[in-house]
Short mmCIF file of C-alpha atoms and ligand atoms in Angstrom, two decimals:
data_model
loop_
_atom_site.label_atom_id
_atom_site.label_comp_id
_atom_site.label_asym_id
_atom_site.label_seq_id
_atom_site.Cartn_x
_atom_site.Cartn_y
_atom_site.Cartn_z
CA MET J 41 2.07 87.57 111.18
CA LYS J 42 -0.37 84.96 112.43
CA LYS J 43 -1.01 83.93 108.83
CA LEU J 44 2.73 83.52 108.24
CA ILE J 45 3.14 81.23 111.23
CA ILE J 46 0.22 79.11 110.07
CA LEU J 47 1.76 78.89 106.61
CA ALA J 48 5.12 77.87 108.06
CA MET J 49 3.45 75.19 110.17
CA ALA J 50 1.56 73.87 107.16
CA ALA J 51 4.83 73.66 105.21
CA MET J 52 6.44 71.68 108.04
CA LEU J 53 3.53 69.27 108.15
CA THR J 54 3.74 68.69 104.40
CA ALA J 55 7.47 68.01 104.71
CA CYS J 56 6.87 65.45 107.44
CA ALA J 57 4.12 63.70 105.50
CA GLY J 58 6.54 63.07 102.67
CA GLY J 59 8.75 61.02 105.00
CA ALA J 60 10.57 63.64 107.01
CA PRO J 61 14.33 63.63 106.69
CA ALA J 62 16.50 63.54 109.79
CA SER J 63 16.61 67.10 110.92
CA GLN J 64 12.89 67.75 110.66
CA SER J 65 11.76 64.66 112.44
CA SER J 66 14.32 64.84 115.21
CA ALA J 67 13.42 68.49 115.71
CA SER J 68 10.05 67.23 116.90
CA ASN J 69 11.51 64.45 119.01
CA SER J 70 9.30 63.93 121.98
CA GLY J 71 11.67 61.94 124.16
CA GLY J 72 14.46 64.43 124.96
CA GLY J 73 16.88 63.72 122.11
CA LEU J 74 15.56 60.20 121.76
CA ILE J 75 13.55 59.04 118.76
CA THR J 76 10.11 57.94 119.95
CA VAL J 77 8.69 54.90 118.19
CA GLY J 78 5.17 53.59 118.76
CA PHE J 79 4.95 49.87 118.02
CA ALA J 80 1.45 48.46 117.50
CA GLN J 81 2.06 44.75 118.05
CA VAL J 82 -0.44 42.00 117.17
CA GLY J 83 -0.54 40.23 120.53
CA ALA J 84 1.26 37.45 122.35
CA GLU J 85 -0.27 34.45 120.61
CA SER J 86 2.82 32.45 119.67
CA GLY J 87 6.49 31.73 120.22
CA TRP J 88 7.20 33.67 117.02
CA ARG J 89 5.37 36.68 118.44
CA THR J 90 7.28 36.55 121.73
CA ALA J 91 10.58 36.48 119.82
CA ASN J 92 9.39 39.38 117.65
CA THR J 93 8.40 41.48 120.67
CA ASP J 94 11.70 40.69 122.42
CA SER J 95 13.58 41.72 119.30
CA PHE J 96 11.90 45.16 119.31
CA LYS J 97 12.22 45.66 123.06
CA SER J 98 15.87 44.77 123.14
CA TYR J 99 16.75 46.94 120.15
CA PHE J 100 14.66 50.07 120.77
CA THR J 101 16.35 51.10 124.01
CA GLU J 102 17.45 54.47 125.32
CA ALA J 103 21.04 53.29 124.99
CA ASN J 104 20.38 52.91 121.24
CA GLY J 105 18.75 56.37 121.09
CA PHE J 106 15.11 55.30 121.17
CA ASN J 107 12.07 55.61 123.34
CA LEU J 108 9.73 52.69 122.57
CA ILE J 109 6.02 52.85 123.26
CA PHE J 110 4.80 49.28 123.03
CA SER J 111 1.19 48.26 122.61
CA ASP J 112 -0.22 44.70 122.60
CA ALA J 113 -3.52 44.47 120.68
CA GLN J 114 -4.39 40.96 121.90
CA GLN J 115 -5.09 39.93 118.27
CA ASP J 116 -7.87 42.52 118.05
CA GLN J 117 -7.58 44.93 115.13
CA ASN J 118 -9.81 47.54 116.79
CA LYS J 119 -7.42 47.69 119.73
CA GLN J 120 -4.54 48.02 117.32
CA ILE J 121 -6.18 50.91 115.47
CA ALA J 122 -6.88 52.59 118.83
CA ALA J 123 -3.20 52.18 119.74
CA VAL J 124 -2.11 53.85 116.50
CA ARG J 125 -4.50 56.76 117.18
CA ASP J 126 -2.97 57.05 120.61
CA PHE J 127 0.53 57.22 119.11
CA ILE J 128 -0.66 60.00 116.80
CA THR J 129 -2.12 61.95 119.74
CA GLN J 130 1.14 61.53 121.64
CA GLY J 131 3.04 62.89 118.64
CA VAL J 132 5.52 60.01 118.31
CA ASP J 133 8.27 60.31 115.69
CA TYR J 134 7.60 56.97 113.99
CA ILE J 135 4.89 54.33 114.03
CA ASP J 136 5.52 50.66 113.35
CA ILE J 137 2.51 48.42 112.81
CA ALA J 138 2.40 44.62 112.54
CA PRO J 139 -1.15 44.48 111.15
CA VAL J 140 -3.40 41.77 112.63
CA THR J 141 -5.24 41.58 109.29
CA THR J 142 -4.43 43.08 105.90
CA THR J 143 -7.64 45.10 105.49
CA GLY J 144 -9.12 48.09 107.31
CA TRP J 145 -6.08 50.36 107.57
CA GLU J 146 -6.77 53.25 105.18
CA THR J 147 -8.42 55.66 107.62
CA VAL J 148 -5.95 55.48 110.46
CA LEU J 149 -2.94 55.47 108.13
CA GLN J 150 -4.31 58.58 106.47
CA GLU J 151 -4.57 60.14 109.94
CA ALA J 152 -0.91 59.28 110.60
CA LYS J 153 0.05 60.76 107.25
CA ASP J 154 -1.91 63.93 107.97
CA ALA J 155 -0.07 64.21 111.29
CA GLY J 156 3.25 63.87 109.45
CA ILE J 157 4.27 60.64 111.20
CA PRO J 158 6.09 58.11 109.00
CA VAL J 159 4.65 54.59 109.25
CA ILE J 160 6.64 51.39 108.83
CA ILE J 161 4.75 48.13 108.33
CA SER J 162 6.54 45.07 109.67
CA ASP J 163 5.80 41.34 109.88
CA ARG J 164 2.46 41.28 107.98
CA LYS J 165 1.42 43.48 105.07
CA ALA J 166 -1.49 45.92 105.06
CA ASP J 167 -3.59 46.26 101.95
CA VAL J 168 -3.33 50.03 101.43
CA SER J 169 -2.02 52.40 98.81
CA ASP J 170 1.75 52.92 98.71
CA ASP J 171 1.67 56.55 99.83
CA LEU J 172 0.26 55.62 103.26
CA TYR J 173 3.43 53.96 104.56
CA VAL J 174 7.15 54.19 104.00
CA THR J 175 8.09 50.54 103.64
CA TYR J 176 7.21 46.92 104.50
CA ILE J 177 9.65 44.43 106.00
CA GLY J 178 8.83 40.82 106.85
CA GLY J 179 8.11 37.39 105.48
CA ASN J 180 7.00 36.40 101.99
CA PHE J 181 4.22 34.09 103.11
CA GLU J 182 3.12 32.66 99.78
CA GLN J 183 6.76 31.84 99.08
CA GLU J 184 7.03 30.08 102.48
CA GLY J 185 3.92 28.06 101.56
CA SER J 186 5.20 27.06 98.14
CA ASP J 187 8.57 26.14 99.69
CA ALA J 188 6.68 23.81 102.05
CA ILE J 189 4.74 22.28 99.13
CA LYS J 190 7.97 21.79 97.19
CA TRP J 191 9.41 20.06 100.25
CA LEU J 192 6.38 17.73 100.41
CA GLU J 193 6.71 16.85 96.71
CA GLY J 194 10.40 16.07 97.22
CA TYR J 195 9.73 14.01 100.33
CA LEU J 196 7.05 11.93 98.58
CA ALA J 197 9.35 11.36 95.59
CA GLU J 198 12.27 10.27 97.81
CA ASN J 199 10.02 7.78 99.58
CA ASN J 200 8.39 6.46 96.39
CA ARG J 201 5.08 7.88 97.55
CA SER J 202 4.34 10.37 94.78
CA ASP J 203 1.28 8.37 93.76
CA ASP J 204 -0.17 8.24 97.27
CA GLU J 205 -3.63 9.66 97.81
CA LEU J 206 -3.21 12.16 100.64
CA ASN J 207 -5.75 13.36 103.15
CA ILE J 208 -4.55 16.75 104.33
CA VAL J 209 -5.66 18.56 107.47
CA HIS J 210 -5.07 22.27 107.11
CA LEU J 211 -4.80 24.38 110.27
CA GLN J 212 -4.94 28.04 109.30
CA GLY J 213 -3.68 31.08 111.16
CA THR J 214 -5.78 34.13 112.02
CA ILE J 215 -8.14 34.52 109.08
CA GLY J 216 -7.31 37.63 107.07
CA ALA J 217 -3.74 37.93 108.37
CA ASP J 218 -1.15 38.24 105.61
CA ALA J 219 0.65 35.16 107.01
CA GLN J 220 -2.56 33.12 106.75
CA ILE J 221 -3.50 34.38 103.30
CA GLY J 222 -0.14 33.56 101.71
CA ARG J 223 0.41 30.17 103.36
CA THR J 224 -3.17 29.12 102.58
CA LYS J 225 -2.91 30.27 98.97
CA ALA J 226 0.13 28.07 98.36
CA LEU J 227 -1.65 24.93 99.59
CA ASP J 228 -4.94 25.74 97.86
CA THR J 229 -3.07 26.29 94.60
CA ALA J 230 -1.29 22.93 94.87
CA VAL J 231 -4.43 21.02 95.80
CA SER J 232 -6.66 22.59 93.15
CA GLY J 233 -3.95 22.49 90.46
CA PRO J 234 -1.11 20.01 89.97
CA HIS J 235 -2.19 17.65 92.77
CA ALA J 236 -5.95 17.80 92.25
CA ASP J 237 -6.25 14.07 91.53
CA LYS J 238 -4.29 12.80 94.55
CA TRP J 239 -4.40 15.38 97.35
CA SER J 240 -7.54 16.38 99.25
CA ILE J 241 -7.97 18.86 102.06
CA ILE J 242 -10.30 16.99 104.40
CA ALA J 243 -10.51 19.86 106.91
CA GLN J 244 -9.48 23.51 106.69
CA GLN J 245 -10.02 25.52 109.84
CA THR J 246 -8.40 28.32 111.79
CA GLY J 247 -6.53 27.61 115.00
CA GLU J 248 -5.78 31.33 115.37
CA PHE J 249 -2.02 30.76 115.59
CA THR J 250 -2.29 29.44 119.18
CA GLU J 251 -1.42 26.06 120.66
CA ALA J 252 -4.69 25.78 122.61
CA ARG J 253 -6.91 26.46 119.57
CA GLY J 254 -4.71 24.23 117.39
CA GLN J 255 -5.31 21.33 119.76
CA GLU J 256 -9.03 22.04 120.14
CA VAL J 257 -9.65 22.30 116.40
CA MET J 258 -7.56 19.20 115.66
CA GLU J 259 -9.47 17.22 118.30
CA ALA J 260 -12.76 18.20 116.66
CA ILE J 261 -11.43 17.30 113.20
CA LEU J 262 -10.23 13.88 114.40
CA LYS J 263 -13.73 13.03 115.63
CA ASN J 264 -14.87 12.81 111.99
CA ASN J 265 -11.66 11.83 110.22
CA THR J 266 -9.32 9.04 111.16
CA LYS J 267 -7.23 8.76 108.00
CA VAL J 268 -4.92 11.76 108.17
CA ASP J 269 -1.78 11.65 106.02
CA VAL J 270 -0.57 15.23 106.25
CA VAL J 271 -1.02 18.07 108.72
CA TYR J 272 -0.23 21.47 107.15
CA SER J 273 -0.18 23.78 110.14
CA GLU J 274 0.43 27.49 109.57
CA ASN J 275 2.55 27.94 112.70
CA ASP J 276 4.56 25.93 115.22
CA ASP J 277 2.24 26.59 118.16
CA MET J 278 -0.78 25.08 116.38
CA THR J 279 1.49 22.19 115.37
CA TYR J 280 2.31 21.44 119.03
CA GLY J 281 -1.43 21.45 119.77
CA ALA J 282 -2.23 19.22 116.77
CA ILE J 283 0.38 16.66 117.85
CA THR J 284 -1.16 16.53 121.33
CA ALA J 285 -4.58 15.98 119.73
CA LEU J 286 -3.24 13.16 117.52
CA LYS J 287 -1.66 11.48 120.55
CA ASN J 288 -4.87 11.85 122.56
CA ALA J 289 -6.81 10.25 119.70
CA GLY J 290 -4.45 7.27 119.78
CA ILE J 291 -2.91 8.12 116.40
CA ASP J 292 0.88 7.83 116.10
CA HIS J 293 1.84 11.31 114.89
CA LYS J 294 5.06 9.86 113.49
CA ASP J 295 2.93 8.14 110.84
CA VAL J 296 1.58 11.52 109.75
CA ILE J 297 3.62 13.95 107.63
CA ILE J 298 3.70 17.10 109.73
CA ILE J 299 4.50 20.42 108.07
CA SER J 300 4.85 23.55 110.16
CA PHE J 301 5.83 27.21 109.81
CA ASP J 302 8.08 29.59 111.83
CA GLY J 303 11.05 27.60 113.18
CA ASN J 304 11.10 28.06 116.96
CA LYS J 305 13.99 26.20 118.64
CA LYS J 306 11.44 23.77 120.08
CA ALA J 307 10.09 22.94 116.61
CA ILE J 308 13.59 22.46 115.17
CA GLN J 309 14.35 20.08 118.05
CA MET J 310 11.09 18.26 117.24
CA ILE J 311 12.35 17.70 113.68
CA ILE J 312 15.49 16.08 115.14
CA ASP J 313 13.26 13.93 117.36
CA ALA J 314 11.13 12.97 114.30
CA ASP J 315 7.98 14.59 115.72
CA ILE J 316 7.77 17.20 112.94
CA ASP J 317 8.86 16.55 109.34
CA CYS J 318 9.34 20.02 107.93
CA VAL J 319 9.33 23.65 109.04
CA ALA J 320 9.18 26.54 106.58
CA GLU J 321 11.09 29.30 108.31
CA CYS J 322 9.79 32.76 109.16
CA ASN J 323 12.16 35.23 110.78
CA PRO J 324 10.77 37.19 113.77
CA LEU J 325 13.96 39.12 114.58
CA LEU J 326 12.82 42.32 112.91
CA GLY J 327 13.66 44.91 115.62
CA PRO J 328 17.18 45.82 114.43
CA GLN J 329 16.00 45.82 110.81
CA VAL J 330 13.22 48.29 111.58
CA GLY J 331 15.88 50.31 113.46
CA ASP J 332 17.99 50.42 110.29
CA ILE J 333 14.97 51.57 108.31
CA ILE J 334 14.42 54.45 110.74
CA LYS J 335 18.08 55.44 110.50
CA LYS J 336 17.78 55.47 106.70
CA ILE J 337 14.65 57.63 106.83
CA GLU J 338 16.48 59.98 109.21
CA ALA J 339 19.34 60.15 106.71
CA GLY J 340 16.90 60.99 103.91
CA ASP J 341 17.58 57.75 102.00
CA THR J 342 15.05 56.27 99.62
CA LEU J 343 13.78 52.86 100.70
CA PRO J 344 12.34 49.98 98.70
CA LYS J 345 8.61 49.52 99.23
CA VAL J 346 9.08 45.86 100.20
CA THR J 347 11.94 43.92 101.82
CA TYR J 348 11.40 40.21 102.36
CA SER J 349 13.32 38.21 104.96
CA ILE J 350 15.62 35.51 103.65
CA GLU J 351 14.05 32.23 104.76
CA SER J 352 14.90 28.52 104.55
CA VAL J 353 13.13 25.19 104.93
CA TYR J 354 14.23 22.76 107.63
CA ASP J 355 13.87 19.01 107.80
CA ILE J 356 15.86 16.07 109.15
CA LYS J 357 18.74 16.88 106.79
CA ASN J 358 19.57 20.35 108.15
CA ALA J 359 17.76 20.74 111.50
CA GLU J 360 20.73 19.75 113.66
CA ALA J 361 23.03 22.31 112.01
CA HIS J 362 20.41 25.06 112.40
CA LEU J 363 19.41 24.29 116.01
CA PRO J 364 21.93 26.61 117.73
CA ASP J 365 20.77 29.55 115.58
CA ALA J 366 17.06 28.91 115.89
CA PHE J 367 15.08 31.67 117.66
CA GLY J 368 13.15 31.38 120.90
CA SER J 369 13.12 28.39 123.15
O1 GYE T 281 3.87 32.78 111.73
C1 GYE T 281 2.75 33.17 113.79
C2 GYE T 281 2.36 34.42 114.45
O2 GYE T 281 2.71 37.05 111.29
C3 GYE T 281 4.53 35.74 110.62
O3 GYE T 281 2.12 35.32 113.39
C4 GYE T 281 3.58 36.08 111.71
C5 GYE T 281 2.80 34.91 112.24
C6 GYE T 281 3.62 33.72 112.73
O4 GYE T 281 1.41 34.32 115.39
O5 GYE T 281 3.37 32.28 114.65
#
């Protein structure tokens, strides 16, 4: 008898590990009829992040049938891994991770799989084998970067500046984050390839996706470099900091081509005010989309391994029209 029960339990675990369909996973619901979701968030480093957190918190409510357990890792991957382990111990129904960095996830994702808890990766990818998570949803960061480069090429052409020699300051996001890797790759590819003779990266440093670090790093860079033609800043918050640093150094930031990523309302307004030239969009409003994914898993549907957000590029030509729809403040 005992043996039979153990066998039955093992069978249930195997079923769950394969991405449990509705009935099985709700049978283990821990929140009294509600679906319990553990969300291992990166931190609170940027306007994008705040909008992303708000999107999850406002979607995963009891009224919508969910019990959300939210964890803020303060940009520390070890804390994030500990949070995931905690979710496993608590026996949540689903885990969503926005990985701080792409590497280092195999062990804990295997633990989640062994516990039969489906894992959804949102925002940034994790570099793991396909069987360790159900699906990824978020930005295509290399695409965002090449869209920004294409914008710069078009802007230079329109202003008869294609032959200009450009000194580029490159402010990178958190090193090893999918968003940093993709956006950096696009610029590195342009500078080492088609634009090798005219474009140079005079400084390439991380500002960790925060305004304070963006300013600090830009101030240090400006001590050694006064001719800056382009700032390629991997998020809006670092862009705000870089503009402050330029102003403090007595450089008119309007003479510098400023390229940013994300598309907070504030940054879109800054395009209208001619403070920023271009923003490659990244959509943080992923809560309802992760909710749809969970509903599909519950219904036993097959999901694509990757779903990229649809993203645009904003500049002076379309910022005004987009402003009312921009996220955040
Ligand atoms: O661009 C940045 C945030 O992973 C896409 O993280 C996200 C990035 C976003 O801190 O502002």
